Amino acid sequence: MPLYEYACTSCGNKFELRQKFSDEPASECPSCGGPVQKLISQSGFSLKGGGWYNDGYSSSKNSDAPSCPSGGSCAGCPSAA
């Protein structure tokens, strides 16, 4: 079930609710009973383990290829052949 974050417009209380997609959004603060507003928050989605993300899109690439001795791109470098 998704986790939704709400903020009370009266007292400023922020809280999270685990709700089904079919549930109605929260309408009152559990602390003061005031009106609440649903917040847009960062999702908790993360990919774990190996697979397409680590192989194709990860920023930390562990390449087994030797680095270019000139320190730049080896395109057209005689040692690249």
Coordinates of N, CA, C and O in Angstrom, one line a residue:
M1 N 0.8 -1.2 0.0 CA 0.0 0.0 0.0 C 0.9 1.2 0.0 O 1.9 1.3 0.7
P2 N 0.5 2.3 -0.7 CA 1.3 3.5 -0.8 C 1.2 4.3 0.6 O 0.3 4.2 1.3
L3 N 2.3 5.0 0.8 CA 2.4 5.9 2.0 C 2.2 7.3 1.5 O 2.9 7.8 0.7
Y4 N 1.2 8.0 2.1 CA 0.9 9.4 1.8 C 1.3 10.3 2.9 O 1.2 9.9 4.1
E5 N 1.8 11.5 2.6 CA 2.2 12.5 3.6 C 1.2 13.6 3.6 O 0.8 14.1 2.5
Y6 N 0.8 14.0 4.7 CA -0.1 15.1 4.9 C 0.4 16.2 5.8 O 1.3 15.9 6.7
A7 N -0.1 17.4 5.7 CA 0.3 18.5 6.6 C -1.0 19.2 7.0 O -1.9 19.5 6.2
C8 N -1.1 19.5 8.3 CA -2.3 20.2 8.9 C -2.1 21.7 8.6 O -1.0 22.3 8.8
T9 N -3.1 22.3 8.1 CA -3.1 23.8 7.8 C -3.3 24.6 9.0 O -3.0 25.8 9.0
S10 N -3.8 24.0 10.1 CA -4.0 24.7 11.4 C -2.8 24.7 12.3 O -2.3 25.8 12.7
C11 N -2.3 23.5 12.6 CA -1.2 23.4 13.6 C 0.1 23.1 13.0 O 1.1 23.1 13.7
G12 N 0.2 22.8 11.7 CA 1.4 22.5 11.0 C 2.0 21.1 11.2 O 3.1 20.8 10.8
N13 N 1.2 20.2 11.9 CA 1.6 18.8 12.1 C 1.7 18.1 10.8 O 0.9 18.2 9.9
K14 N 2.8 17.4 10.6 CA 3.0 16.6 9.4 C 3.0 15.1 9.8 O 3.5 14.7 10.8
F15 N 2.2 14.3 9.0 CA 2.1 12.9 9.4 C 1.9 12.1 8.1 O 1.7 12.7 7.0
E16 N 2.2 10.8 8.2 CA 2.1 9.9 7.1 C 1.0 8.9 7.3 O 0.7 8.5 8.5
L17 N 0.3 8.5 6.3 CA -0.8 7.5 6.3 C -0.5 6.4 5.2 O -0.3 6.8 4.1
R18 N -0.6 5.2 5.6 CA -0.6 4.1 4.6 C -2.0 3.8 4.2 O -2.8 3.4 5.0
Q19 N -2.3 4.1 2.9 CA -3.7 4.0 2.4 C -3.7 3.2 1.1 O -2.8 3.2 0.4
K20 N -4.9 2.6 0.9 CA -5.1 1.9 -0.4 C -5.4 3.0 -1.4 O -5.8 4.1 -1.1
F21 N -5.2 2.7 -2.7 CA -5.6 3.6 -3.8 C -7.0 4.0 -3.7 O -7.4 5.1 -4.1
S22 N -7.9 3.1 -3.3 CA -9.3 3.3 -3.3 C -9.8 4.1 -2.1 O -10.9 4.5 -2.0
D23 N -8.9 4.3 -1.1 CA -9.3 5.0 0.1 C -9.4 6.5 -0.2 O -8.7 7.0 -1.0
E24 N -10.4 7.1 0.5 CA -10.5 8.6 0.4 C -9.3 9.3 1.1 O -8.8 8.8 2.1
P25 N -8.9 10.4 0.6 CA -7.8 11.1 1.2 C -8.2 11.6 2.6 O -9.3 11.8 2.9
A26 N -7.2 11.7 3.5 CA -7.4 12.2 4.9 C -8.0 13.6 4.8 O -7.6 14.4 3.9
S27 N -8.9 14.0 5.7 CA -9.5 15.3 5.7 C -9.2 16.1 7.0 O -9.4 17.3 7.0
E28 N -8.8 15.4 8.1 CA -8.6 16.1 9.3 C -7.3 15.6 10.0 O -6.9 14.4 9.9
C29 N -6.7 16.5 10.8 CA -5.5 16.2 11.5 C -5.8 15.3 12.7 O -6.7 15.6 13.5
P30 N -4.9 14.3 12.9 CA -5.1 13.5 14.1 C -4.8 14.2 15.4 O -5.3 13.8 16.5
S31 N -4.0 15.3 15.4 CA -3.7 16.0 16.6 C -4.7 17.0 17.0 O -5.1 17.0 18.2
C32 N -5.1 17.9 16.0 CA -6.0 19.0 16.4 C -7.4 18.9 15.7 O -8.3 19.7 16.1
G33 N -7.6 18.0 14.7 CA -8.8 17.9 14.0 C -9.0 19.0 12.9 O -10.0 19.0 12.3
G34 N -8.0 19.7 12.7 CA -8.0 20.8 11.6 C -7.9 20.2 10.2 O -7.6 19.0 10.1
P35 N -8.1 21.0 9.2 CA -8.0 20.5 7.8 C -6.6 20.2 7.4 O -5.7 20.8 7.9
V36 N -6.4 19.2 6.6 CA -5.1 18.8 6.1 C -5.0 18.9 4.6 O -6.0 18.9 3.9
Q37 N -3.7 19.0 4.2 CA -3.4 19.1 2.7 C -2.5 17.9 2.4 O -1.5 17.7 3.1
K38 N -2.7 17.2 1.3 CA -1.8 16.1 0.9 C -0.6 16.8 0.3 O -0.6 17.7 -0.5
L39 N 0.6 16.3 0.7 CA 1.9 16.8 0.2 C 2.4 15.9 -0.9 O 2.1 14.7 -0.9
I40 N 3.2 16.5 -1.7 CA 3.9 15.7 -2.7 C 5.3 15.5 -2.2 O 6.0 16.4 -1.9
S41 N 5.6 14.2 -2.0 CA 6.9 13.9 -1.4 C 7.6 12.9 -2.3 O 7.1 12.3 -3.2
Q42 N 8.9 12.8 -2.0 CA 9.8 11.9 -2.7 C 9.3 10.4 -2.5 O 9.1 10.0 -1.4
S43 N 9.3 9.7 -3.5 CA 8.9 8.3 -3.4 C 10.0 7.4 -2.7 O 11.1 7.8 -2.7
G44 N 9.6 6.3 -2.1 CA 10.5 5.5 -1.5 C 10.9 4.3 -2.4 O 11.4 3.3 -1.9
F45 N 10.8 4.5 -3.7 CA 11.1 3.4 -4.6 C 12.7 3.3 -4.8 O 13.3 4.3 -5.0
S46 N 13.2 2.2 -4.7 CA 14.6 1.9 -4.9 C 14.8 0.6 -5.5 O 14.1 -0.4 -5.2
L47 N 15.8 0.5 -6.4 CA 16.1 -0.8 -7.0 C 17.2 -1.4 -6.3 O 18.2 -0.7 -6.0
K48 N 17.1 -2.7 -5.9 CA 18.1 -3.3 -5.2 C 18.7 -4.5 -6.0 O 18.0 -5.1 -6.8
G49 N 20.0 -4.8 -5.7 CA 20.6 -5.9 -6.4 C 21.1 -5.6 -7.8 O 21.1 -4.4 -8.2
G50 N 21.5 -6.6 -8.5 CA 22.0 -6.4 -9.9 C 20.8 -6.3 -10.8 O 19.7 -6.3 -10.5
G51 N 21.1 -6.2 -12.1 CA 20.1 -6.1 -13.1 C 20.3 -5.0 -14.0 O 21.4 -4.4 -14.1
W52 N 19.2 -4.7 -14.8 CA 19.4 -3.6 -15.8 C 19.8 -2.3 -15.3 O 20.5 -1.6 -15.9
Y53 N 19.3 -1.9 -14.1 CA 19.7 -0.6 -13.6 C 21.2 -0.5 -13.3 O 21.8 0.4 -13.8
N54 N 21.7 -1.4 -12.6 CA 23.1 -1.4 -12.3 C 24.0 -1.6 -13.5 O 25.1 -1.0 -13.6
D55 N 23.5 -2.4 -14.4 CA 24.3 -2.7 -15.6 C 24.3 -1.5 -16.6 O 25.3 -1.3 -17.3
G56 N 23.2 -0.8 -16.8 CA 23.1 0.1 -17.8 C 23.0 1.6 -17.4 O 23.3 2.5 -18.2
Y57 N 22.6 1.9 -16.2 CA 22.3 3.3 -15.8 C 23.0 3.7 -14.6 O 22.8 4.9 -14.2
S58 N 23.7 2.9 -13.9 CA 24.4 3.3 -12.7 C 25.5 4.3 -13.0 O 26.2 4.2 -14.0
S59 N 25.6 5.3 -12.1 CA 26.7 6.3 -12.3 C 28.1 5.8 -12.0 O 29.1 6.3 -12.4
S60 N 28.2 4.8 -11.2 CA 29.5 4.3 -10.8 C 29.7 3.0 -11.6 O 29.4 1.9 -11.2
K61 N 30.3 3.2 -12.8 CA 30.6 2.1 -13.7 C 32.0 1.5 -13.3 O 33.0 2.2 -13.2
N62 N 32.0 0.2 -13.1 CA 33.2 -0.5 -12.9 C 33.6 -1.2 -14.2 O 33.2 -2.2 -14.5
S63 N 34.5 -0.5 -14.9 CA 34.9 -1.0 -16.2 C 36.2 -1.8 -16.0 O 37.1 -1.4 -15.3
D64 N 36.3 -3.0 -16.7 CA 37.5 -3.8 -16.7 C 38.4 -3.4 -17.8 O 39.5 -3.9 -17.9
A65 N 38.0 -2.4 -18.6 CA 38.9 -1.9 -19.7 C 40.0 -1.1 -19.1 O 39.8 -0.3 -18.2
P66 N 41.2 -1.2 -19.7 CA 42.3 -0.4 -19.2 C 42.1 1.1 -19.6 O 41.5 1.4 -20.6
S67 N 42.5 2.0 -18.7 CA 42.4 3.4 -19.0 C 43.4 3.8 -20.1 O 44.4 3.2 -20.3
C68 N 43.0 4.9 -20.7 CA 43.9 5.4 -21.8 C 45.2 6.0 -21.2 O 45.1 6.8 -20.3
P69 N 46.3 5.7 -21.7 CA 47.6 6.2 -21.2 C 47.7 7.7 -21.4 O 48.4 8.4 -20.6
S70 N 47.0 8.3 -22.4 CA 47.1 9.7 -22.6 C 46.2 10.5 -21.7 O 46.3 11.7 -21.6
G71 N 45.3 9.8 -20.9 CA 44.4 10.4 -20.0 C 43.1 10.9 -20.6 O 42.3 11.4 -20.0
G72 N 43.0 10.8 -22.0 CA 41.8 11.3 -22.6 C 41.1 10.2 -23.3 O 41.2 9.0 -22.9
S73 N 40.4 10.5 -24.3 CA 39.6 9.5 -25.1 C 40.5 8.7 -26.0 O 41.4 9.3 -26.6
C74 N 40.3 7.4 -26.0 CA 41.2 6.6 -26.9 C 40.7 6.4 -28.3 O 41.1 5.6 -29.0
A75 N 39.7 7.2 -28.7 CA 39.2 7.2 -30.0 C 40.3 7.6 -31.0 O 40.8 8.7 -30.9
G76 N 40.7 6.7 -31.9 CA 41.7 7.0 -32.8 C 43.1 6.8 -32.3 O 44.1 7.0 -33.0
C77 N 43.2 6.4 -31.0 CA 44.5 6.2 -30.4 C 45.1 4.9 -31.0 O 44.4 3.9 -31.1
P78 N 46.4 4.9 -31.3 CA 47.0 3.6 -31.9 C 47.0 2.5 -30.9 O 46.9 1.3 -31.3
S79 N 47.0 2.8 -29.6 CA 47.0 1.7 -28.6 C 45.6 1.1 -28.4 O 45.5 0.1 -27.7
A80 N 44.6 1.7 -28.9 CA 43.2 1.3 -28.7 C 42.9 0.1 -29.7 O 42.0 -0.6 -29.5
A81 N 43.7 -0.1 -30.7 CA 43.4 -1.2 -31.7 C 43.8 -2.5 -31.2 O 44.4 -2.9 -30.3

